[in-house]
Amino acid sequence: MKKIPLAEGVKLKSILTKKIQELISEIHLVAHAIVEKGEKPNPSGRSLAEVEAELAQVRKDSRTLDKLIYRANIDNTITFKDEELPIVEAIELASQLRADASLYKDLGKSEKERLYHSTGDSVIFYQVAMYEPSDFRNRANELEKEAHRLSNLINAKNYQVEIEFDDSKYF
């Protein structure tokens, strides 16, 4: 069986998902014909059975590819901050780092103290940050850098790891 880089498998998964949607649309097109009463429809392309058969094969290939990608993402590891992580965990950690960086950027945009608009009272209120916004801006930058470093490691690993899949039908 042919071997392809895991990175190519991930791209191919996206292509197969799009192909499945295209085939479903094609099924809707070939499933019906408008004809005058008493007339027989003229097929204008592939038959419904042909499109269904191709859809079934692409879906099977998609499931196979999923299984191979999942297995590779569990069986292969990345070293990040002196810790061995399966690729799947590294992917999730990168997502979490980006989410934290986004949260910290939002907190870092806050002012330390600002006038709080109140309704009708003669008392003046202030909204006061219970933290240092600049600290959160700095933390956000560091987390973003970590996420980029981790993503680079994941991408590099995805080109090192190979899975057994024949992609010749699609490339």
PDB file of C-alpha atoms in Angstrom:
ATOM      1  CA  MET A   1       0.000   0.000   0.000  1.00  0.00           C
ATOM      2  CA  LYS A   2       1.136   3.511  -0.763  1.00  0.00           C
ATOM      3  CA  LYS A   3       2.263   5.748   2.109  1.00  0.00           C
ATOM      4  CA  ILE A   4       1.520   9.446   2.357  1.00  0.00           C
ATOM      5  CA  PRO A   5       2.551  12.053   4.930  1.00  0.00           C
ATOM      6  CA  LEU A   6       0.013  12.612   7.690  1.00  0.00           C
ATOM      7  CA  ALA A   7      -0.152  16.272   6.597  1.00  0.00           C
ATOM      8  CA  GLU A   8      -1.313  15.169   3.143  1.00  0.00           C
ATOM      9  CA  GLY A   9      -3.895  12.900   4.770  1.00  0.00           C
ATOM     10  CA  VAL A  10      -5.292  15.838   6.736  1.00  0.00           C
ATOM     11  CA  LYS A  11      -5.588  17.895   3.520  1.00  0.00           C
ATOM     12  CA  LEU A  12      -7.139  14.941   1.713  1.00  0.00           C
ATOM     13  CA  LYS A  13      -9.750  14.588   4.475  1.00  0.00           C
ATOM     14  CA  SER A  14     -10.889  18.127   3.720  1.00  0.00           C
ATOM     15  CA  ILE A  15     -11.018  17.331  -0.005  1.00  0.00           C
ATOM     16  CA  LEU A  16     -13.079  14.186   0.630  1.00  0.00           C
ATOM     17  CA  THR A  17     -15.529  16.103   2.808  1.00  0.00           C
ATOM     18  CA  LYS A  18     -16.033  18.605  -0.010  1.00  0.00           C
ATOM     19  CA  LYS A  19     -16.353  15.765  -2.555  1.00  0.00           C
ATOM     20  CA  ILE A  20     -19.079  14.132  -0.434  1.00  0.00           C
ATOM     21  CA  GLN A  21     -21.052  17.391  -0.413  1.00  0.00           C
ATOM     22  CA  GLU A  22     -20.657  17.712  -4.196  1.00  0.00           C
ATOM     23  CA  LEU A  23     -21.878  14.146  -4.731  1.00  0.00           C
ATOM     24  CA  ILE A  24     -24.899  14.718  -2.496  1.00  0.00           C
ATOM     25  CA  SER A  25     -25.733  17.793  -4.591  1.00  0.00           C
ATOM     26  CA  GLU A  26     -25.314  15.740  -7.754  1.00  0.00           C
ATOM     27  CA  ILE A  27     -27.695  13.097  -6.379  1.00  0.00           C
ATOM     28  CA  HIS A  28     -30.315  15.799  -5.891  1.00  0.00           C
ATOM     29  CA  LEU A  29     -29.797  16.903  -9.513  1.00  0.00           C
ATOM     30  CA  VAL A  30     -29.984  13.450 -11.133  1.00  0.00           C
ATOM     31  CA  ALA A  31     -32.742  12.054  -8.903  1.00  0.00           C
ATOM     32  CA  HIS A  32     -35.532  13.929 -10.672  1.00  0.00           C
ATOM     33  CA  ALA A  33     -36.404  15.059 -14.177  1.00  0.00           C
ATOM     34  CA  ILE A  34     -39.169  17.280 -15.446  1.00  0.00           C
ATOM     35  CA  VAL A  35     -40.938  15.857 -18.473  1.00  0.00           C
ATOM     36  CA  GLU A  36     -44.129  16.393 -20.352  1.00  0.00           C
ATOM     37  CA  LYS A  37     -46.917  13.980 -19.383  1.00  0.00           C
ATOM     38  CA  GLY A  38     -46.442  10.657 -21.116  1.00  0.00           C
ATOM     39  CA  GLU A  39     -42.847  11.384 -22.133  1.00  0.00           C
ATOM     40  CA  LYS A  40     -39.850   9.447 -20.866  1.00  0.00           C
ATOM     41  CA  PRO A  41     -37.026  11.369 -19.228  1.00  0.00           C
ATOM     42  CA  ASN A  42     -33.712  11.449 -21.068  1.00  0.00           C
ATOM     43  CA  PRO A  43     -30.780  10.870 -18.765  1.00  0.00           C
ATOM     44  CA  SER A  44     -28.497  13.905 -18.932  1.00  0.00           C
ATOM     45  CA  GLY A  45     -25.416  12.579 -17.240  1.00  0.00           C
ATOM     46  CA  ARG A  46     -24.614   9.883 -14.758  1.00  0.00           C
ATOM     47  CA  SER A  47     -27.323   7.688 -13.344  1.00  0.00           C
ATOM     48  CA  LEU A  48     -28.432   7.933  -9.751  1.00  0.00           C
ATOM     49  CA  ALA A  49     -26.916   4.494  -9.115  1.00  0.00           C
ATOM     50  CA  GLU A  50     -23.508   5.617 -10.459  1.00  0.00           C
ATOM     51  CA  VAL A  51     -23.439   8.693  -8.230  1.00  0.00           C
ATOM     52  CA  GLU A  52     -24.608   6.653  -5.224  1.00  0.00           C
ATOM     53  CA  ALA A  53     -21.821   4.131  -5.826  1.00  0.00           C
ATOM     54  CA  GLU A  54     -19.187   6.870  -6.016  1.00  0.00           C
ATOM     55  CA  LEU A  55     -20.595   8.510  -2.871  1.00  0.00           C
ATOM     56  CA  ALA A  56     -20.406   5.201  -1.016  1.00  0.00           C
ATOM     57  CA  GLN A  57     -16.751   4.741  -2.069  1.00  0.00           C
ATOM     58  CA  VAL A  58     -15.737   8.282  -1.108  1.00  0.00           C
ATOM     59  CA  ARG A  59     -17.470   7.910   2.262  1.00  0.00           C
ATOM     60  CA  LYS A  60     -15.646   4.611   2.854  1.00  0.00           C
ATOM     61  CA  ASP A  61     -12.319   6.246   1.933  1.00  0.00           C
ATOM     62  CA  SER A  62     -13.153   9.138   4.263  1.00  0.00           C
ATOM     63  CA  ARG A  63     -13.818   6.771   7.174  1.00  0.00           C
ATOM     64  CA  THR A  64     -10.618   4.859   6.467  1.00  0.00           C
ATOM     65  CA  LEU A  65      -8.642   8.077   6.321  1.00  0.00           C
ATOM     66  CA  ASP A  66     -10.226   9.255   9.583  1.00  0.00           C
ATOM     67  CA  LYS A  67      -9.189   6.033  11.292  1.00  0.00           C
ATOM     68  CA  LEU A  68      -5.612   6.326  10.016  1.00  0.00           C
ATOM     69  CA  ILE A  69      -5.326   9.997  11.001  1.00  0.00           C
ATOM     70  CA  TYR A  70      -6.751   9.367  14.472  1.00  0.00           C
ATOM     71  CA  ARG A  71      -4.422   6.411  15.023  1.00  0.00           C
ATOM     72  CA  ALA A  72      -1.389   8.410  13.861  1.00  0.00           C
ATOM     73  CA  ASN A  73      -2.389  11.321  16.096  1.00  0.00           C
ATOM     74  CA  ILE A  74      -2.560   8.992  19.101  1.00  0.00           C
ATOM     75  CA  ASP A  75       0.508   6.858  18.371  1.00  0.00           C
ATOM     76  CA  ASN A  76       2.946   9.664  17.536  1.00  0.00           C
ATOM     77  CA  THR A  77       4.244  12.224  19.992  1.00  0.00           C
ATOM     78  CA  ILE A  78       5.745  15.693  20.132  1.00  0.00           C
ATOM     79  CA  THR A  79       8.097  17.000  22.779  1.00  0.00           C
ATOM     80  CA  PHE A  80       6.930  20.376  24.055  1.00  0.00           C
ATOM     81  CA  LYS A  81       8.302  22.027  27.179  1.00  0.00           C
ATOM     82  CA  ASP A  82      10.078  18.796  28.158  1.00  0.00           C
ATOM     83  CA  GLU A  83       6.839  16.813  27.961  1.00  0.00           C
ATOM     84  CA  GLU A  84       5.925  14.077  25.480  1.00  0.00           C
ATOM     85  CA  LEU A  85       2.454  14.697  24.102  1.00  0.00           C
ATOM     86  CA  PRO A  86       0.512  12.605  21.601  1.00  0.00           C
ATOM     87  CA  ILE A  87      -0.230  14.733  18.524  1.00  0.00           C
ATOM     88  CA  VAL A  88      -3.936  14.775  19.378  1.00  0.00           C
ATOM     89  CA  GLU A  89      -3.190  16.264  22.793  1.00  0.00           C
ATOM     90  CA  ALA A  90      -0.721  18.738  21.293  1.00  0.00           C
ATOM     91  CA  ILE A  91      -3.419  19.907  18.860  1.00  0.00           C
ATOM     92  CA  GLU A  92      -5.836  20.459  21.740  1.00  0.00           C
ATOM     93  CA  LEU A  93      -3.155  22.231  23.806  1.00  0.00           C
ATOM     94  CA  ALA A  94      -2.407  24.585  20.893  1.00  0.00           C
ATOM     95  CA  SER A  95      -6.135  25.413  20.689  1.00  0.00           C
ATOM     96  CA  GLN A  96      -6.263  26.047  24.432  1.00  0.00           C
ATOM     97  CA  LEU A  97      -3.171  28.258  24.301  1.00  0.00           C
ATOM     98  CA  ARG A  98      -4.775  30.335  21.546  1.00  0.00           C
ATOM     99  CA  ALA A  99      -8.031  30.594  23.518  1.00  0.00           C
ATOM    100  CA  ASP A 100      -6.145  31.762  26.625  1.00  0.00           C
ATOM    101  CA  ALA A 101      -4.126  34.234  24.557  1.00  0.00           C
ATOM    102  CA  SER A 102      -7.358  35.667  23.144  1.00  0.00           C
ATOM    103  CA  LEU A 103      -8.887  35.967  26.633  1.00  0.00           C
ATOM    104  CA  TYR A 104      -5.754  37.628  27.997  1.00  0.00           C
ATOM    105  CA  LYS A 105      -5.630  40.047  25.051  1.00  0.00           C
ATOM    106  CA  ASP A 106      -9.179  41.120  25.890  1.00  0.00           C
ATOM    107  CA  LEU A 107      -8.238  41.591  29.556  1.00  0.00           C
ATOM    108  CA  GLY A 108      -5.105  43.467  28.485  1.00  0.00           C
ATOM    109  CA  LYS A 109      -7.192  45.990  26.515  1.00  0.00           C
ATOM    110  CA  SER A 110      -8.957  47.128  29.663  1.00  0.00           C
ATOM    111  CA  GLU A 111      -8.064  50.327  31.411  1.00  0.00           C
ATOM    112  CA  LYS A 112      -6.870  50.074  35.006  1.00  0.00           C
ATOM    113  CA  GLU A 113      -9.618  52.467  36.041  1.00  0.00           C
ATOM    114  CA  ARG A 114     -12.410  54.160  34.113  1.00  0.00           C
ATOM    115  CA  LEU A 115     -15.557  56.091  34.821  1.00  0.00           C
ATOM    116  CA  TYR A 116     -18.554  53.808  35.223  1.00  0.00           C
ATOM    117  CA  HIS A 117     -21.728  55.340  33.848  1.00  0.00           C
ATOM    118  CA  SER A 118     -24.554  55.167  36.331  1.00  0.00           C
ATOM    119  CA  THR A 119     -28.172  56.115  35.851  1.00  0.00           C
ATOM    120  CA  GLY A 120     -29.625  58.969  37.818  1.00  0.00           C
ATOM    121  CA  ASP A 121     -27.440  58.838  40.936  1.00  0.00           C
ATOM    122  CA  SER A 122     -25.343  61.761  41.992  1.00  0.00           C
ATOM    123  CA  VAL A 123     -22.688  59.271  43.088  1.00  0.00           C
ATOM    124  CA  ILE A 124     -19.765  58.745  40.725  1.00  0.00           C
ATOM    125  CA  PHE A 125     -18.663  55.162  40.157  1.00  0.00           C
ATOM    126  CA  TYR A 126     -15.480  53.798  38.635  1.00  0.00           C
ATOM    127  CA  GLN A 127     -14.805  50.440  37.111  1.00  0.00           C
ATOM    128  CA  VAL A 128     -11.480  49.249  38.474  1.00  0.00           C
ATOM    129  CA  ALA A 129      -9.538  46.343  37.022  1.00  0.00           C
ATOM    130  CA  MET A 130      -8.624  43.859  39.723  1.00  0.00           C
ATOM    131  CA  TYR A 131      -5.401  43.058  37.864  1.00  0.00           C
ATOM    132  CA  GLU A 132      -2.695  44.760  35.839  1.00  0.00           C
ATOM    133  CA  PRO A 133      -3.825  44.947  32.169  1.00  0.00           C
ATOM    134  CA  SER A 134      -0.224  45.217  30.965  1.00  0.00           C
ATOM    135  CA  ASP A 135       0.590  41.909  32.687  1.00  0.00           C
ATOM    136  CA  PHE A 136      -2.193  40.232  30.738  1.00  0.00           C
ATOM    137  CA  ARG A 137      -1.027  41.800  27.458  1.00  0.00           C
ATOM    138  CA  ASN A 138       2.424  40.343  28.100  1.00  0.00           C
ATOM    139  CA  ARG A 139       0.989  36.942  29.066  1.00  0.00           C
ATOM    140  CA  ALA A 140      -1.130  36.964  25.891  1.00  0.00           C
ATOM    141  CA  ASN A 141       1.958  37.587  23.756  1.00  0.00           C
ATOM    142  CA  GLU A 142       3.847  34.757  25.440  1.00  0.00           C
ATOM    143  CA  LEU A 143       0.948  32.337  25.064  1.00  0.00           C
ATOM    144  CA  GLU A 144       0.616  33.243  21.389  1.00  0.00           C
ATOM    145  CA  LYS A 145       4.320  32.526  20.873  1.00  0.00           C
ATOM    146  CA  GLU A 146       3.941  29.165  22.631  1.00  0.00           C
ATOM    147  CA  ALA A 147       0.949  28.294  20.460  1.00  0.00           C
ATOM    148  CA  HIS A 148       2.956  29.156  17.321  1.00  0.00           C
ATOM    149  CA  ARG A 149       5.921  27.061  18.478  1.00  0.00           C
ATOM    150  CA  LEU A 150       3.642  24.120  19.245  1.00  0.00           C
ATOM    151  CA  SER A 151       1.823  24.452  15.915  1.00  0.00           C
ATOM    152  CA  ASN A 152       5.162  24.437  14.104  1.00  0.00           C
ATOM    153  CA  LEU A 153       6.149  21.240  15.920  1.00  0.00           C
ATOM    154  CA  ILE A 154       2.801  19.648  15.002  1.00  0.00           C
ATOM    155  CA  ASN A 155       3.177  20.646  11.349  1.00  0.00           C
ATOM    156  CA  ALA A 156       6.719  19.306  11.197  1.00  0.00           C
ATOM    157  CA  LYS A 157       5.611  16.022  12.768  1.00  0.00           C
ATOM    158  CA  ASN A 158       2.711  15.768  10.312  1.00  0.00           C
ATOM    159  CA  TYR A 159       5.252  15.704   7.482  1.00  0.00           C
ATOM    160  CA  GLN A 160       7.451  13.113   9.237  1.00  0.00           C
ATOM    161  CA  VAL A 161       4.692  10.634  10.064  1.00  0.00           C
ATOM    162  CA  GLU A 162       3.352   8.508   7.222  1.00  0.00           C
ATOM    163  CA  ILE A 163       0.053   6.683   6.912  1.00  0.00           C
ATOM    164  CA  GLU A 164      -0.809   3.876   4.519  1.00  0.00           C
ATOM    165  CA  PHE A 165      -3.406   5.263   2.146  1.00  0.00           C
ATOM    166  CA  ASP A 166      -3.676   5.256  -1.636  1.00  0.00           C
ATOM    167  CA  ASP A 167      -4.551   8.813  -2.605  1.00  0.00           C
ATOM    168  CA  SER A 168      -4.204   8.254  -6.366  1.00  0.00           C
ATOM    169  CA  LYS A 169      -7.991   8.509  -6.889  1.00  0.00           C
ATOM    170  CA  TYR A 170      -7.933  12.054  -5.549  1.00  0.00           C
ATOM    171  CA  PHE A 171      -4.531  13.491  -6.488  1.00  0.00           C
TER     172      PHE A 171
END
